[in-house]
Amino acid sequence: MNQTPFTSLTQCTARIDEYFNNYLPKHENEIADVDSLADFLGTTREALISLESDKTYGFEIRKAKKSIAKIKKQLAFCGKI
């Protein structure tokens, strides 16, 4: 059984929102990525990736990974990475 850093879907959504809306803006030198999100959530990259197939949390994890990809793509277009 996989360990999750969440106790509910509501908590999952709130924590991911906190990462994007509060944590990243306060840590301007940190670029959003899966490892950073996993660290913020108190888990590992592997555990977070395995949650993508979870019935409860998978959609939210996939949305977060899409947002990370979007951020990195925009930074690349601007020549910042």
C-alpha positions as a printed Julia matrix, in Angstrom:
81×3 Matrix{Float64}:
  0.0    0.0     0.0
  1.38   3.42   -0.98
  1.83   6.04    1.68
  0.3    9.38    0.78
  1.12  12.8     2.2
 -2.62  13.55    2.27
 -5.56  12.53    4.43
 -8.21  13.68    1.95
 -8.71  15.04   -1.55
 -9.49  18.43   -0.03
 -6.16  18.44    1.77
 -4.37  17.32   -1.42
 -5.86  20.16   -3.43
 -5.15  22.71   -0.69
 -1.51  21.67   -0.28
 -0.85  21.73   -4.03
 -2.51  25.15   -4.27
 -0.36  26.32   -1.36
  2.77  25.2    -3.21
  1.91  27.13   -6.37
  0.21  30.17   -4.83
  2.22  30.77   -1.64
  5.45  28.78   -1.51
  6.82  29.44   -5.02
  6.13  33.21   -5.0
  7.96  33.51   -1.66
 10.92  31.47   -2.95
 11.58  33.35   -6.18
 14.87  31.56   -6.87
 13.2   28.16   -6.85
 11.79  26.84  -10.11
  8.72  24.62   -9.87
  9.52  20.96  -10.43
  8.38  17.54   -9.26
 11.22  17.21   -6.74
 10.43  20.6    -5.23
  6.73  19.76   -4.99
  7.49  16.39   -3.41
  9.81  18.02   -0.86
  7.17  20.64   -0.05
  4.6   17.89    0.5
  6.99  15.88    2.69
  7.28  12.93    0.35
  9.56  11.62   -2.36
  9.53  12.07   -6.11
  8.87   8.36   -6.57
  5.94   8.37   -4.13
  4.44  11.43   -5.78
  4.76   9.91   -9.25
  3.17   6.68   -8.03
  0.17   8.72   -6.82
 -0.59   9.66  -10.43
 -2.44   6.36  -10.78
 -4.26   6.69   -7.46
 -8.05   6.89   -7.86
 -8.39   9.63   -5.25
 -5.34  11.82   -5.84
 -4.2   10.98   -9.37
 -6.02  13.73  -11.23
 -4.71  16.45   -8.88
 -1.15  15.14   -9.12
 -1.36  15.03  -12.92
 -2.71  18.61  -12.95
  0.18  19.74  -10.74
  2.7   18.08  -13.06
  1.04  19.81  -16.04
  1.36  23.14  -14.25
  5.04  22.47  -13.56
  5.61  21.65  -17.24
  3.81  24.85  -18.26
  5.95  26.98  -15.92
  9.17  25.41  -17.2
  8.09  25.82  -20.81
  7.35  29.51  -20.3
 10.71  30.04  -18.58
 12.45  28.29  -21.47
 10.65  30.48  -24.02
 11.87  33.54  -22.13
 15.44  32.2   -22.02
 15.44  31.91  -18.24
 16.26  28.19  -18.2
